């Protein structure tokens, strides 16, 4: 988009609407050279509308031609006195498209060192200290990369996202109530991280480097290269990250009837992460195209924990025991994934057939050394060491067919086959008096396989102009087998087939000041299956008084979700819903024996839970110098069942507030502020104190907008720490948890490259081959 004086207009909003199916709409924001790029269906009519504050909207109707075609649009001043005035226009950071909430992460990525930090800053998403991501409910969301489920634990997924460069993320899709085309395991919704693929015409790239400093520091650097000749596109990027942080937990736990265990555990985390991503996409024929992408990462970690433990008599101040436990965990995590998607477009109505093949390989090798030194009641020490080798393979094949029979009816159907193989080998030894002995309680060999087969069908019909109904079902066949060979042979298997219905209703309520007010009503049934780590009976050593292990007897849990929500001009406004869960399983702490001297963390099916939630969000419409999002959410949970074979009844309500602000200081500088606060929070059966975080950044462009410098500070007031208690069964404990959350950062990013036809500064509307 150009100014009347032939200068490119940066930050203008471009909307492209399918003239046949107006529900198909695309958005983009012009870059520093005035470019916006789209991939459209060749031979179909579209209307292109470009808007910038202070300028008349520029409109163009096109019939999408062959790939690589460019169009030039001229923006005219709304009044003659606007000549020379700074023009500011901005695409909204969040918008609603059908059943997805689309988040544009550009500003968030500028102040982040990894993809994980980008997600932490998305308004309305909450990431706990264990890496779980929450949307509406207190059930973690399913995390996808480019629409593919990763089959990872929360900790492994967090490690992967921390290895992902922040500027590699093109957008984030949030699906609160996934349809039948999604896996039925997405009980907490879906967060889909869509990675960038070289979409700008020509050879382009960027180099970035930065650092963050708290008590400890992070440093990172990376390079990204993209090439697009109008038909074929390719990309490659590399990133290195040196990460250092700490976590501290101070705990008081009722130890025996008349004693108290006090612990102060501090862990230093150090890792070097190497990441590489690559991809190639293009046409195979007029109707067929392919898209291949992959990535690989290596995480070399070295974590050290020092845990001071004291046992006191509760009636007297006498110290009964004192020891210092030191644990070192170091090793390497390897991750490699490749996927290729084939797409067939038979006609110009919007019908398509997509088939995807995806393979993932992960390996984690680690060595642990620990020593416990007692000074009270006597001086002695004991130690141990061990090695773990975890390997995972997963392959997924899925095929999705979308048929648009008329302007108002769409049929979707498909299948998905996934197979996973997990193997864990652990060998541990204890040393007492200088003699190493096999630790039979921790030496373990476990093999787990999983196969899930699914088919689905759903239809979407528009009645009149405004009422939309989408209804369908999904059938999933689950086959899970786990075999423990060491220390003793045991085996479990689950074979079951389940039906998951889905209903989605949408209707335009009214228009207010030109903004469309639309309501949605959704029902769905979902399943949550235990993960590999939750099933593996291997006992992981934490300290002399605590360990954690999986539970091979865990059963899947089922949830019925009902939600009503309202959006204004594609921006979420209000949502209310209920999650009714049966056979719920969650994290619990049990005593290891009747002496109550040791405990272990595990997972168990407890009964049922009914959660209801209310969510509201408001925003100042984008386009001016100042834009903000402000929201609030309330969750109330009621658990009923058995805990340690005793009746359980637990109720808890939680309020969360979140906000995001951006202020355009001038045409080259932007100030952003984002934060959240959670009042009297909850994490499973842990009751949390109030906590939150406020972060800010300022960036400025130099060298003809090719260089961007960003200064940032996270958790300004050092408030992202909390107290928590647990009082369930025989466990009564309280603790304080804090981490290296306040960090000052500096980020430099330089864009380079040559684009085709750069002398005219057009919007580049790219039609796909085919």
mmCIF file of C-alpha atoms in Angstrom, residues 376-554:
data_model
loop_
_atom_site.group_PDB
_atom_site.id
_atom_site.type_symbol
_atom_site.label_atom_id
_atom_site.label_comp_id
_atom_site.label_asym_id
_atom_site.label_seq_id
_atom_site.Cartn_x
_atom_site.Cartn_y
_atom_site.Cartn_z
ATOM 1 C CA UNK A 376 22.232 -34.644 63.287
ATOM 2 C CA UNK A 377 21.571 -37.026 65.061
ATOM 3 C CA UNK A 378 24.909 -38.469 63.894
ATOM 4 C CA UNK A 379 27.469 -37.761 61.188
ATOM 5 C CA UNK A 380 27.132 -40.060 58.184
ATOM 6 C CA UNK A 381 26.457 -39.901 54.487
ATOM 7 C CA UNK A 382 25.162 -42.062 51.682
ATOM 8 C CA UNK A 383 25.152 -41.536 47.953
ATOM 9 C CA UNK A 384 23.941 -42.973 44.687
ATOM 10 C CA UNK A 385 24.075 -42.572 40.957
ATOM 11 C CA UNK A 386 22.338 -43.798 37.870
ATOM 12 C CA UNK A 387 21.611 -43.397 34.191
ATOM 13 C CA UNK A 388 18.426 -43.119 32.188
ATOM 14 C CA UNK A 389 17.802 -43.705 28.503
ATOM 15 C CA UNK A 390 14.395 -42.707 27.099
ATOM 16 C CA UNK A 391 13.541 -43.184 23.427
ATOM 17 C CA UNK A 392 10.338 -42.346 21.614
ATOM 18 C CA UNK A 393 9.111 -42.863 18.073
ATOM 19 C CA UNK A 394 5.773 -41.654 16.767
ATOM 20 C CA UNK A 395 4.229 -41.682 13.319
ATOM 21 C CA UNK A 396 0.937 -40.121 12.305
ATOM 22 C CA UNK A 397 -1.020 -40.389 9.071
ATOM 23 C CA UNK A 398 -4.120 -38.301 8.607
ATOM 24 C CA UNK A 399 -6.319 -37.346 5.706
ATOM 25 C CA UNK A 400 -8.979 -34.623 5.642
ATOM 26 C CA UNK A 401 -11.527 -34.034 2.888
ATOM 27 C CA UNK A 402 -13.569 -30.826 2.649
ATOM 28 C CA UNK A 403 -16.368 -30.649 0.074
ATOM 29 C CA UNK A 404 -18.260 -27.429 -0.570
ATOM 30 C CA UNK A 405 -21.469 -28.598 -2.208
ATOM 31 C CA UNK A 406 -23.179 -25.228 -2.334
ATOM 32 C CA UNK A 407 -22.509 -21.736 -1.112
ATOM 33 C CA UNK A 408 -24.119 -22.646 2.208
ATOM 34 C CA UNK A 409 -23.151 -26.264 2.907
ATOM 35 C CA UNK A 410 -19.754 -27.819 3.619
ATOM 36 C CA UNK A 411 -19.016 -31.482 4.387
ATOM 37 C CA UNK A 412 -15.816 -32.500 6.176
ATOM 38 C CA UNK A 413 -14.623 -36.031 6.786
ATOM 39 C CA UNK A 414 -11.352 -37.840 7.365
ATOM 40 C CA UNK A 415 -9.312 -40.313 9.328
ATOM 41 C CA UNK A 416 -6.226 -40.345 11.536
ATOM 42 C CA UNK A 417 -3.888 -43.191 12.474
ATOM 43 C CA UNK A 418 -1.152 -42.697 15.058
ATOM 44 C CA UNK A 419 1.333 -45.172 16.483
ATOM 45 C CA UNK A 420 3.817 -44.452 19.272
ATOM 46 C CA UNK A 421 6.576 -46.498 20.864
ATOM 47 C CA UNK A 422 8.209 -45.433 24.169
ATOM 48 C CA UNK A 423 11.089 -47.201 25.893
ATOM 49 C CA UNK A 424 12.707 -46.365 29.217
ATOM 50 C CA UNK A 425 15.761 -47.977 30.802
ATOM 51 C CA UNK A 426 17.094 -46.874 34.171
ATOM 52 C CA UNK A 427 20.029 -48.318 36.097
ATOM 53 C CA UNK A 428 20.738 -46.988 39.603
ATOM 54 C CA UNK A 429 23.184 -47.791 42.374
ATOM 55 C CA UNK A 430 23.531 -46.776 46.014
ATOM 56 C CA UNK A 431 26.822 -46.426 47.836
ATOM 57 C CA UNK A 432 27.179 -46.921 51.560
ATOM 58 C CA UNK A 433 30.542 -47.571 53.190
ATOM 59 C CA UNK A 434 32.240 -47.356 49.795
ATOM 60 C CA UNK A 435 30.408 -50.359 48.307
ATOM 61 C CA UNK A 436 28.051 -49.791 45.331
ATOM 62 C CA UNK A 437 24.842 -51.827 45.363
ATOM 63 C CA UNK A 438 22.088 -52.075 42.771
ATOM 64 C CA UNK A 439 19.147 -49.867 43.752
ATOM 65 C CA UNK A 440 16.335 -52.307 43.002
ATOM 66 C CA UNK A 441 13.673 -49.731 43.882
ATOM 67 C CA UNK A 442 14.739 -47.422 41.053
ATOM 68 C CA UNK A 443 16.312 -49.700 38.429
ATOM 69 C CA UNK A 444 13.599 -50.108 35.822
ATOM 70 C CA UNK A 445 12.870 -51.201 32.251
ATOM 71 C CA UNK A 446 9.518 -50.114 30.826
ATOM 72 C CA UNK A 447 8.073 -50.402 27.304
ATOM 73 C CA UNK A 448 4.879 -48.629 26.236
ATOM 74 C CA UNK A 449 3.043 -48.682 22.900
ATOM 75 C CA UNK A 450 0.021 -46.681 21.832
ATOM 76 C CA UNK A 451 -2.157 -46.872 18.738
ATOM 77 C CA UNK A 452 -5.128 -44.577 18.176
ATOM 78 C CA UNK A 453 -7.348 -44.864 15.093
ATOM 79 C CA UNK A 454 -9.986 -42.247 14.390
ATOM 80 C CA UNK A 455 -12.613 -41.346 11.804
ATOM 81 C CA UNK A 456 -14.843 -38.271 11.774
ATOM 82 C CA UNK A 457 -17.522 -36.515 9.797
ATOM 83 C CA UNK A 458 -19.135 -33.124 10.237
ATOM 84 C CA UNK A 459 -21.255 -30.774 8.192
ATOM 85 C CA UNK A 460 -21.642 -26.991 8.206
ATOM 86 C CA UNK A 461 -24.805 -25.326 6.932
ATOM 87 C CA UNK A 462 -25.736 -21.649 6.749
ATOM 88 C CA UNK A 463 -29.439 -20.865 7.062
ATOM 89 C CA UNK A 464 -30.445 -17.501 5.723
ATOM 90 C CA UNK A 465 -27.701 -14.915 6.022
ATOM 91 C CA UNK A 466 -26.606 -15.242 9.609
ATOM 92 C CA UNK A 467 -27.359 -18.611 11.273
ATOM 93 C CA UNK A 468 -24.651 -21.293 11.036
ATOM 94 C CA UNK A 469 -24.826 -24.849 12.385
ATOM 95 C CA UNK A 470 -21.916 -27.281 12.434
ATOM 96 C CA UNK A 471 -22.528 -30.794 13.715
ATOM 97 C CA UNK A 472 -20.575 -34.003 13.598
ATOM 98 C CA UNK A 473 -19.046 -36.929 15.413
ATOM 99 C CA UNK A 474 -15.703 -38.612 15.936
ATOM 100 C CA UNK A 475 -15.020 -42.275 16.683
ATOM 101 C CA UNK A 476 -11.685 -43.174 18.257
ATOM 102 C CA UNK A 477 -10.273 -46.651 18.832
ATOM 103 C CA UNK A 478 -7.636 -46.671 21.612
ATOM 104 C CA UNK A 479 -5.023 -49.391 22.125
ATOM 105 C CA UNK A 480 -2.477 -48.925 24.928
ATOM 106 C CA UNK A 481 -0.022 -51.528 26.227
ATOM 107 C CA UNK A 482 2.626 -51.166 28.914
ATOM 108 C CA UNK A 483 5.168 -53.797 29.952
ATOM 109 C CA UNK A 484 7.565 -53.572 32.873
ATOM 110 C CA UNK A 485 10.393 -56.100 32.694
ATOM 111 C CA UNK A 486 12.636 -54.875 35.535
ATOM 112 C CA UNK A 487 12.514 -55.095 38.561
ATOM 113 C CA UNK A 488 9.554 -57.466 38.140
ATOM 114 C CA UNK A 489 7.413 -58.400 35.177
ATOM 115 C CA UNK A 490 4.023 -56.720 34.939
ATOM 116 C CA UNK A 491 1.764 -55.768 32.072
ATOM 117 C CA UNK A 492 -1.361 -53.737 31.404
ATOM 118 C CA UNK A 493 -3.418 -53.093 28.294
ATOM 119 C CA UNK A 494 -6.388 -50.920 27.332
ATOM 120 C CA UNK A 495 -8.535 -51.518 24.253
ATOM 121 C CA UNK A 496 -11.654 -49.434 23.792
ATOM 122 C CA UNK A 497 -13.711 -47.571 21.188
ATOM 123 C CA UNK A 498 -15.556 -44.335 22.028
ATOM 124 C CA UNK A 499 -17.955 -41.937 20.316
ATOM 125 C CA UNK A 500 -17.505 -38.156 20.603
ATOM 126 C CA UNK A 501 -20.353 -35.929 19.328
ATOM 127 C CA UNK A 502 -19.959 -32.224 18.525
ATOM 128 C CA UNK A 503 -22.503 -29.427 17.917
ATOM 129 C CA UNK A 504 -21.691 -25.785 17.068
ATOM 130 C CA UNK A 505 -24.288 -23.020 16.552
ATOM 131 C CA UNK A 506 -23.531 -19.436 15.492
ATOM 132 C CA UNK A 507 -25.871 -16.529 14.837
ATOM 133 C CA UNK A 508 -25.524 -12.815 14.247
ATOM 134 C CA UNK A 509 -27.352 -10.956 17.008
ATOM 135 C CA UNK A 510 -27.088 -7.358 15.817
ATOM 136 C CA UNK A 511 -24.745 -4.636 14.627
ATOM 137 C CA UNK A 512 -23.646 -1.853 16.963
ATOM 138 C CA UNK A 513 -21.950 1.195 15.449
ATOM 139 C CA UNK A 514 -20.936 -0.924 12.473
ATOM 140 C CA UNK A 515 -19.561 -3.796 14.599
ATOM 141 C CA UNK A 516 -21.133 -7.240 14.239
ATOM 142 C CA UNK A 517 -22.259 -8.911 17.463
ATOM 143 C CA UNK A 518 -22.295 -12.723 17.019
ATOM 144 C CA UNK A 519 -23.211 -15.506 19.479
ATOM 145 C CA UNK A 520 -21.922 -19.085 19.593
ATOM 146 C CA UNK A 521 -23.159 -22.211 21.397
ATOM 147 C CA UNK A 522 -20.970 -25.339 21.531
ATOM 148 C CA UNK A 523 -21.299 -28.866 22.942
ATOM 149 C CA UNK A 524 -18.623 -31.549 22.750
ATOM 150 C CA UNK A 525 -17.441 -34.725 24.480
ATOM 151 C CA UNK A 526 -13.724 -35.355 25.002
ATOM 152 C CA UNK A 527 -11.282 -37.862 26.487
ATOM 153 C CA UNK A 528 -8.048 -37.361 28.417
ATOM 154 C CA UNK A 529 -5.709 -40.317 28.207
ATOM 155 C CA UNK A 530 -2.811 -40.845 30.624
ATOM 156 C CA UNK A 531 0.552 -39.904 29.153
ATOM 157 C CA UNK A 532 3.549 -42.206 29.067
ATOM 158 C CA UNK A 533 5.205 -40.475 32.032
ATOM 159 C CA UNK A 534 2.018 -40.809 34.094
ATOM 160 C CA UNK A 535 1.908 -44.577 33.497
ATOM 161 C CA UNK A 536 5.593 -45.492 33.931
ATOM 162 C CA UNK A 537 6.061 -46.985 37.441
ATOM 163 C CA UNK A 538 9.725 -45.888 37.537
ATOM 164 C CA UNK A 539 10.444 -44.078 40.834
ATOM 165 C CA UNK A 540 12.355 -40.825 40.259
ATOM 166 C CA UNK A 541 14.465 -39.714 43.223
ATOM 167 C CA UNK A 542 13.819 -36.152 44.464
ATOM 168 C CA UNK A 543 15.226 -36.183 48.014
ATOM 169 C CA UNK A 544 15.408 -38.646 50.955
ATOM 170 C CA UNK A 545 11.777 -37.911 51.852
ATOM 171 C CA UNK A 546 10.093 -37.598 48.430
ATOM 172 C CA UNK A 547 9.995 -39.439 45.098
ATOM 173 C CA UNK A 548 7.613 -39.488 42.145
ATOM 174 C CA UNK A 549 6.386 -42.260 39.885
ATOM 175 C CA UNK A 550 3.658 -43.119 37.425
ATOM 176 C CA UNK A 551 0.588 -45.271 37.941
ATOM 177 C CA UNK A 552 0.056 -48.017 35.320
ATOM 178 C CA UNK A 553 -3.510 -48.530 36.597
ATOM 179 C CA UNK A 554 -4.682 -45.058 35.481
#
